mmCIF file of C-alpha atoms in Angstrom:
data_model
loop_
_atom_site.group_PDB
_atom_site.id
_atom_site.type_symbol
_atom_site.label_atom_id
_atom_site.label_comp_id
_atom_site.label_asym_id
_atom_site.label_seq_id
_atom_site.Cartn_x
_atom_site.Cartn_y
_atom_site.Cartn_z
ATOM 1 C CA UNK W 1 59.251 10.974 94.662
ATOM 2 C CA UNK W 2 59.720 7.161 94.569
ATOM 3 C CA UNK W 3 61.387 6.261 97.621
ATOM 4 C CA UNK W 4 62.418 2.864 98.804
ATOM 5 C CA UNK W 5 63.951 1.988 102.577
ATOM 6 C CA UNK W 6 65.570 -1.490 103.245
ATOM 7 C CA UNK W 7 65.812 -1.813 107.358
ATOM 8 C CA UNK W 8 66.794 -4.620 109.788
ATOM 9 C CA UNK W 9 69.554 -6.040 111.780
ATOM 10 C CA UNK W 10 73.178 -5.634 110.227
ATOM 11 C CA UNK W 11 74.913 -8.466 111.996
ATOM 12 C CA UNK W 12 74.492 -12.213 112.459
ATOM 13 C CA UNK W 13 76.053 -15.237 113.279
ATOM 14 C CA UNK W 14 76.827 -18.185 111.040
ATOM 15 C CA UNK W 15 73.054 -20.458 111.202
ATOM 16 C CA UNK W 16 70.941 -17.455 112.213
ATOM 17 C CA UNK W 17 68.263 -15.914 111.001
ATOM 18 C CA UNK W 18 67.333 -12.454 109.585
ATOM 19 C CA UNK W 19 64.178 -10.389 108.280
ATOM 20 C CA UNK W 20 64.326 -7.787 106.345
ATOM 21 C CA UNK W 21 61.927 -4.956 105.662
ATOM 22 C CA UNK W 22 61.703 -2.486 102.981
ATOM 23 C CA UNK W 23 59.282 0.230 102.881
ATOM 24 C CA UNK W 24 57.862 2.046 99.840
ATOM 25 C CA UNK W 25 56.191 5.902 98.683
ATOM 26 C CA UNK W 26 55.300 7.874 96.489
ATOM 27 C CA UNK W 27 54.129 5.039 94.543
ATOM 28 C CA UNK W 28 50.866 2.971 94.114
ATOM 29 C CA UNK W 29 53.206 0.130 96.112
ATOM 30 C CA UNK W 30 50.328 -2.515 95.616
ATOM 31 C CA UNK W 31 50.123 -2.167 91.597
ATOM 32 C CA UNK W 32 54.627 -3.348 91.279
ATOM 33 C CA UNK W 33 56.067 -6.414 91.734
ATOM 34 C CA UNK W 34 59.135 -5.923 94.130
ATOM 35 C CA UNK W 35 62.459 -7.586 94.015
ATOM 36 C CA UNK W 36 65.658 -8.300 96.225
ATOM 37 C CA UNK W 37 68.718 -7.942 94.848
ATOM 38 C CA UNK W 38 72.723 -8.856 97.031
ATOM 39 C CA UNK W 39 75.562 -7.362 96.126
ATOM 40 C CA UNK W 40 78.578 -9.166 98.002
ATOM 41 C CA UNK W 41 81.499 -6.804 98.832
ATOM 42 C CA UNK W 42 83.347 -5.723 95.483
ATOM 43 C CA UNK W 43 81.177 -8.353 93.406
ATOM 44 C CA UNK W 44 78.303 -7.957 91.128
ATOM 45 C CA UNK W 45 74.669 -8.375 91.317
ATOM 46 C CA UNK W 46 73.055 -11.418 92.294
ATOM 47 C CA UNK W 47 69.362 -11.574 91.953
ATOM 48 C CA UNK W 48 67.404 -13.333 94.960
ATOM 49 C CA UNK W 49 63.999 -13.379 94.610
ATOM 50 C CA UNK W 50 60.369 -11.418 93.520
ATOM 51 C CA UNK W 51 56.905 -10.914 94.325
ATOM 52 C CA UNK W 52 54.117 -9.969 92.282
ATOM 53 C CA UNK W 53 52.064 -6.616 93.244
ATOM 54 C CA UNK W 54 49.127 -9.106 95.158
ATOM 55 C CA UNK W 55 51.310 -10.997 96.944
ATOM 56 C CA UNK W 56 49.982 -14.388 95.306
ATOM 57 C CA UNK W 57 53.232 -14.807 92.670
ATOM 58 C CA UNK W 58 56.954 -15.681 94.185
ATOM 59 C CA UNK W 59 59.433 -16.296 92.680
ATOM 60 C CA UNK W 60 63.289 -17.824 93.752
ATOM 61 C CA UNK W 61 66.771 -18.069 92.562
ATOM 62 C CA UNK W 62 67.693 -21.697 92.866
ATOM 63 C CA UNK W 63 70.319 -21.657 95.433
ATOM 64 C CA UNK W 64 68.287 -19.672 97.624
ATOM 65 C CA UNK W 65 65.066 -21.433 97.408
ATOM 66 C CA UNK W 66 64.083 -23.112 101.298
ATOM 67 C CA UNK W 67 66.674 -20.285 102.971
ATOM 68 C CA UNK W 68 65.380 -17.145 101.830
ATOM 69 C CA UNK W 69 61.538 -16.189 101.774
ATOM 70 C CA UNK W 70 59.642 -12.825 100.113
ATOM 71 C CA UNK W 71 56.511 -11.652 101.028
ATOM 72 C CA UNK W 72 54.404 -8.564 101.351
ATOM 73 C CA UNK W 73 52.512 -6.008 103.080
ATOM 74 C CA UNK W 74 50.149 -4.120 101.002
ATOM 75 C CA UNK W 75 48.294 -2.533 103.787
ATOM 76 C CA UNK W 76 51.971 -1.545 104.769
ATOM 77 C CA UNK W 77 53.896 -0.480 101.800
ATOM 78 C CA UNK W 78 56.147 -3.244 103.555
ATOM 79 C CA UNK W 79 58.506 -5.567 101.461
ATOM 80 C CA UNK W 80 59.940 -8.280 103.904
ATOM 81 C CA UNK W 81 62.688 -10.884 102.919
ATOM 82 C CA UNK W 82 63.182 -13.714 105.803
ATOM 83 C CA UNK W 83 66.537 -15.358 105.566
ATOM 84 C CA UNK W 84 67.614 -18.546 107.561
ATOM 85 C CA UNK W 85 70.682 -20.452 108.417
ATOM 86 C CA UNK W 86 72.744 -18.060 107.071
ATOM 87 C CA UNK W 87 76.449 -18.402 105.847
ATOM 88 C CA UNK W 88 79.435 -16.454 105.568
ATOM 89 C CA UNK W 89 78.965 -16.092 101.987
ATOM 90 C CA UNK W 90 75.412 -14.554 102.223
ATOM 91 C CA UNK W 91 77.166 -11.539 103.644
ATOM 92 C CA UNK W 92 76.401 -8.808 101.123
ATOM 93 C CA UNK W 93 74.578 -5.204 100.730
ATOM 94 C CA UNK W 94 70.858 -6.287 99.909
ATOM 95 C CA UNK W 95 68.360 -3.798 97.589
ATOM 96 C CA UNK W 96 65.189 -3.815 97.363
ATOM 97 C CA UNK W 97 63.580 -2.601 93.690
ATOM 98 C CA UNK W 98 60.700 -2.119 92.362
ATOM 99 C CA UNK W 99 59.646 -3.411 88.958
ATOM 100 C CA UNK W 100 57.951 -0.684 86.562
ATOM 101 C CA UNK W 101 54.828 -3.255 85.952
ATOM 102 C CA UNK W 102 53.541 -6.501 87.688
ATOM 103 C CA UNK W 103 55.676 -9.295 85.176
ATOM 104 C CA UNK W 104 58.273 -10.464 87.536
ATOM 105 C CA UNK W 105 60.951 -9.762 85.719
ATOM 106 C CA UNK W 106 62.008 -6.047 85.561
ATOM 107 C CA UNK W 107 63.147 -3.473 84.714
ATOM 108 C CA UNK W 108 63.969 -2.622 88.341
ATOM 109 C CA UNK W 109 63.222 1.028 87.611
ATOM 110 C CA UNK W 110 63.808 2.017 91.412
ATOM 111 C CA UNK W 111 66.176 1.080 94.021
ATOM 112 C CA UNK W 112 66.585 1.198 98.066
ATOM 113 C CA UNK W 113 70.049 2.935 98.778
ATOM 114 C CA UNK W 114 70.517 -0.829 100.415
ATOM 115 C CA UNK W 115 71.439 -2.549 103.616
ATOM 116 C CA UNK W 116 74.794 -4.164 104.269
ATOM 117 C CA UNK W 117 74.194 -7.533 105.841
ATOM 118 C CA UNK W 118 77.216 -9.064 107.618
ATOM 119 C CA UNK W 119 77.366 -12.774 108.626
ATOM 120 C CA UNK W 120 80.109 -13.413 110.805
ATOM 121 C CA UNK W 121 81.152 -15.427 114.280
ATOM 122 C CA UNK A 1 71.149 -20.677 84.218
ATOM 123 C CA UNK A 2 72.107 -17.679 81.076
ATOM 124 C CA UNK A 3 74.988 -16.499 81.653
ATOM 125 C CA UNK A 4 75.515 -12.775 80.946
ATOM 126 C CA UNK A 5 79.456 -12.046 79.904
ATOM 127 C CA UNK A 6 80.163 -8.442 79.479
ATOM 128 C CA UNK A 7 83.663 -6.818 77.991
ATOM 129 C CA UNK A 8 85.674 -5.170 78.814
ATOM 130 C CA UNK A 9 85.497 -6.016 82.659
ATOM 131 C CA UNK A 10 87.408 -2.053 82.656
ATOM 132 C CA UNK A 11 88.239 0.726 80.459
ATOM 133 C CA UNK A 12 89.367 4.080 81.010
ATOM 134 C CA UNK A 13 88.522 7.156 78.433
ATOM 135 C CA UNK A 14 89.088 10.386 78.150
ATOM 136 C CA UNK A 15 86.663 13.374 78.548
ATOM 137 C CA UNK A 16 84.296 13.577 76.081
ATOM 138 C CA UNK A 17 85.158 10.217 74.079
ATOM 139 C CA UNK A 18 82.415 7.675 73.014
ATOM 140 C CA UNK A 19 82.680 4.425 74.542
ATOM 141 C CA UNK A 20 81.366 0.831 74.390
ATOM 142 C CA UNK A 21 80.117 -2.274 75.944
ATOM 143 C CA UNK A 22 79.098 -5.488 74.870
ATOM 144 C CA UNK A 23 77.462 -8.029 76.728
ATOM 145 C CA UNK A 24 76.533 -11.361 75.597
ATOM 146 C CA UNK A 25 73.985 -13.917 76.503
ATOM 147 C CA UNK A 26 74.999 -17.503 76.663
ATOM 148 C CA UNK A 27 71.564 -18.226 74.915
ATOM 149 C CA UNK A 28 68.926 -16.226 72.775
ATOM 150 C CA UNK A 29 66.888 -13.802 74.923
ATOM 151 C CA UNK A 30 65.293 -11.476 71.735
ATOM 152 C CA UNK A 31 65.379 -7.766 73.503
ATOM 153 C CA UNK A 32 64.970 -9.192 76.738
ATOM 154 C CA UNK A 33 67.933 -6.717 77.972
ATOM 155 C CA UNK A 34 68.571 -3.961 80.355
ATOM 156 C CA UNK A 35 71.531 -1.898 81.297
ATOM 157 C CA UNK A 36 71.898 -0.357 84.815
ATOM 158 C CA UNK A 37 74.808 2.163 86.030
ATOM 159 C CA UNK A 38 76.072 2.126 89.517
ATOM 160 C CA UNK A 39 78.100 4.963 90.280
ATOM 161 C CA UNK A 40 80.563 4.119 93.275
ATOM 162 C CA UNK A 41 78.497 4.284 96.760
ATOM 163 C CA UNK A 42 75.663 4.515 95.276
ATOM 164 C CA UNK A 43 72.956 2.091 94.092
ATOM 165 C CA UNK A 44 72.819 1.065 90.974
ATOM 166 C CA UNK A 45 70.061 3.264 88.659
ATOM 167 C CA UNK A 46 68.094 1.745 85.413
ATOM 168 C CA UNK A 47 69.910 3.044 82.322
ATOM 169 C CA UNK A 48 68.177 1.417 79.373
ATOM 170 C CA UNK A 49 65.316 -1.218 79.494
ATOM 171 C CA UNK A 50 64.136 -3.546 76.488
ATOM 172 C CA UNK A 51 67.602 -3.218 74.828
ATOM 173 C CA UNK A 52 67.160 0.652 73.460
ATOM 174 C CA UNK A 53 64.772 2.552 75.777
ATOM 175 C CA UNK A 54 66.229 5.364 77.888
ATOM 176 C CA UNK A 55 65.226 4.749 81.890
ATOM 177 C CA UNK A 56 63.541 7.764 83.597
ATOM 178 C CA UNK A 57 66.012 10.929 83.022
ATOM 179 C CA UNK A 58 68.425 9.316 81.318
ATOM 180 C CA UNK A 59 70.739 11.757 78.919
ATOM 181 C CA UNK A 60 70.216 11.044 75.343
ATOM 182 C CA UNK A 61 74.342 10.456 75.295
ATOM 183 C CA UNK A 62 73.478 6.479 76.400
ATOM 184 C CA UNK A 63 72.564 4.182 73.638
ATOM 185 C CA UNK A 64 71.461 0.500 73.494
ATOM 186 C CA UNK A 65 71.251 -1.881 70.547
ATOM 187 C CA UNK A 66 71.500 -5.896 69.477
ATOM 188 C CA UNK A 67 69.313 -8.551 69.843
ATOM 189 C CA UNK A 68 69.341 -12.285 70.211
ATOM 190 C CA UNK A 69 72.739 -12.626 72.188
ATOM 191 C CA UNK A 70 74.808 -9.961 71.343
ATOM 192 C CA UNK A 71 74.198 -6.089 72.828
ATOM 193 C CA UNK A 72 75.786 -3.004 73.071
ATOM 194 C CA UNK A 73 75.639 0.395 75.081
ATOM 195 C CA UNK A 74 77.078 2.637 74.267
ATOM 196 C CA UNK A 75 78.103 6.562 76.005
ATOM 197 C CA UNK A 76 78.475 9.441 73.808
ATOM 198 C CA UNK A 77 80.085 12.565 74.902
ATOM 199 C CA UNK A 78 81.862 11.271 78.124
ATOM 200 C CA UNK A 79 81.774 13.397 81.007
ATOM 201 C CA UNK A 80 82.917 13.018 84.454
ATOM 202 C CA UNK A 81 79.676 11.856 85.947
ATOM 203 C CA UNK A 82 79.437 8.911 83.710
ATOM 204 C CA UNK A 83 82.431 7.084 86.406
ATOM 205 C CA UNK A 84 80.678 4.113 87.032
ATOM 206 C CA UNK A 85 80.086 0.282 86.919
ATOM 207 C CA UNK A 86 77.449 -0.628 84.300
ATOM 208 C CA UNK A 87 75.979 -3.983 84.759
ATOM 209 C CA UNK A 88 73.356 -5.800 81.699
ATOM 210 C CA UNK A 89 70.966 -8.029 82.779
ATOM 211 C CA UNK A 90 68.414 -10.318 80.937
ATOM 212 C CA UNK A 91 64.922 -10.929 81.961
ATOM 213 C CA UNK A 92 64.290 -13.790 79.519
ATOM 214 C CA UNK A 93 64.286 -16.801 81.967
ATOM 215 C CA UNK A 94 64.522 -17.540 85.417
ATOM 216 C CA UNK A 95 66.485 -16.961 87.342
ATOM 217 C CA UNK A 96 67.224 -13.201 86.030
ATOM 218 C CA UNK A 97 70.750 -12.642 85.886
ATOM 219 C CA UNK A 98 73.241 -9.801 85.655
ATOM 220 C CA UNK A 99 76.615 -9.754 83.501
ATOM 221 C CA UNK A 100 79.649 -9.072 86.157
ATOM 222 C CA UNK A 101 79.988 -5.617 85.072
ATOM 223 C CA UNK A 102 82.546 -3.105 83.337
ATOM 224 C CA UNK A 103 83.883 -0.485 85.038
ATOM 225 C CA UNK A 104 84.231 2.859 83.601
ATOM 226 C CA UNK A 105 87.087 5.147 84.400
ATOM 227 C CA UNK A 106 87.712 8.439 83.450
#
């Protein structure tokens, strides 16, 4: 059974900094690309960012690009996403997903049940 | 940036009724289209990838179709387990991008 498991702190304050992990099986987790995905309290889906299966391909949404960084742990079956100087706004339940090939770009045929994130003073 | 607009943003429906959604691309993106369903606390589950391909166990019941801009999904058969958001999202450019999503009530 494909399993995914988003993990890390749940609070921070305005300008701080975050990493979070997400930790895959019953899959071959180095042959998928991985994604993060934010969902902001009663919003939609906002895509963040990817990595390709190696590690060597990463890929940004605009706004985040500088703030938010993905990377990977093969050895690990470890998905990381390190967020800085964090806002308000960025408050939001993030997912982890994995891609059902190595192109970047989806389908996102498997989700983490999610982590709420909450940026607040 | 596309911009994915889906309608209706809600609908309600009746047991067993057929239902559907549009959502449209603010440019071309050919069948670069999937539909996901997130049913409420819950996160959200592939429906239908490339446009018309069911996602793993999917009922037969969901349908997708269009192309270029303009796409459909459609639910056959309604049934109480179909209560959900359902969100499109395209795949053609970066960044990938999700329609704001239509919520289902039943």
């Amino acid at each position: 059974e494909v399993q995914l498991l988003e993990s890390g702190e749940n609070f921070v304050q305005p300008g701080g900094s975050l990493r979070l992990s997400c930790v895959g099986s019953g899959f071959s987790f180095s042959r998928y690309a991985l994604t993060w995905i934010r969902q902001s309290p009663g919003k939609g889906l906002e895509w963040l960012s990817s990595v390709s299966a190696s590690g060597g391909t990463t890929v940004y949404a605009d706004s985040e690009t500088g703030r938010f960084s993905i990377s990977r742990d093969n050895s690990k079956n470890t998905l990381y996403l390190e967020m800085k100087s964090l806002k308000v706004e960025d408050t939001a339940v993030y997912y982890c997903a994995k891609e059902d090939d190595d192109l970047l770009t989806g389908p996102f045929d498997y989700w983490g049940q999610g982590i709420l994130v909450t940026v607040s003073s | 940036d596309i911009q994915m607009t889906q309608s209706p943003s809600s609908l309600s429906a009746s047991l067993g009724d057929r239902v559907t959604i549009t959502c449209q691309a603010s440019q071309d993106i050919t069948n670069h289209l999937n539909w996901y369903q997130q049913k409420p606390g819950q996160s959200p589950k592939l429906l239908i990838f490339d446009v018309s391909n069911l996602g793993p166990g999917v009922p037969p019941r969901f349908s997708g179709g269009g192309s270029g801009t303009d796409f459909t999904l459609s639910i056959s058969n309604l049934r109480p387990e179909d209560l959900a958001t359902y969100y499109c999202q395209q795949y053609d450019r970066v960044p990938i991008t999700f329609g704001q999503g239509t919520r289902l009530a039943i």
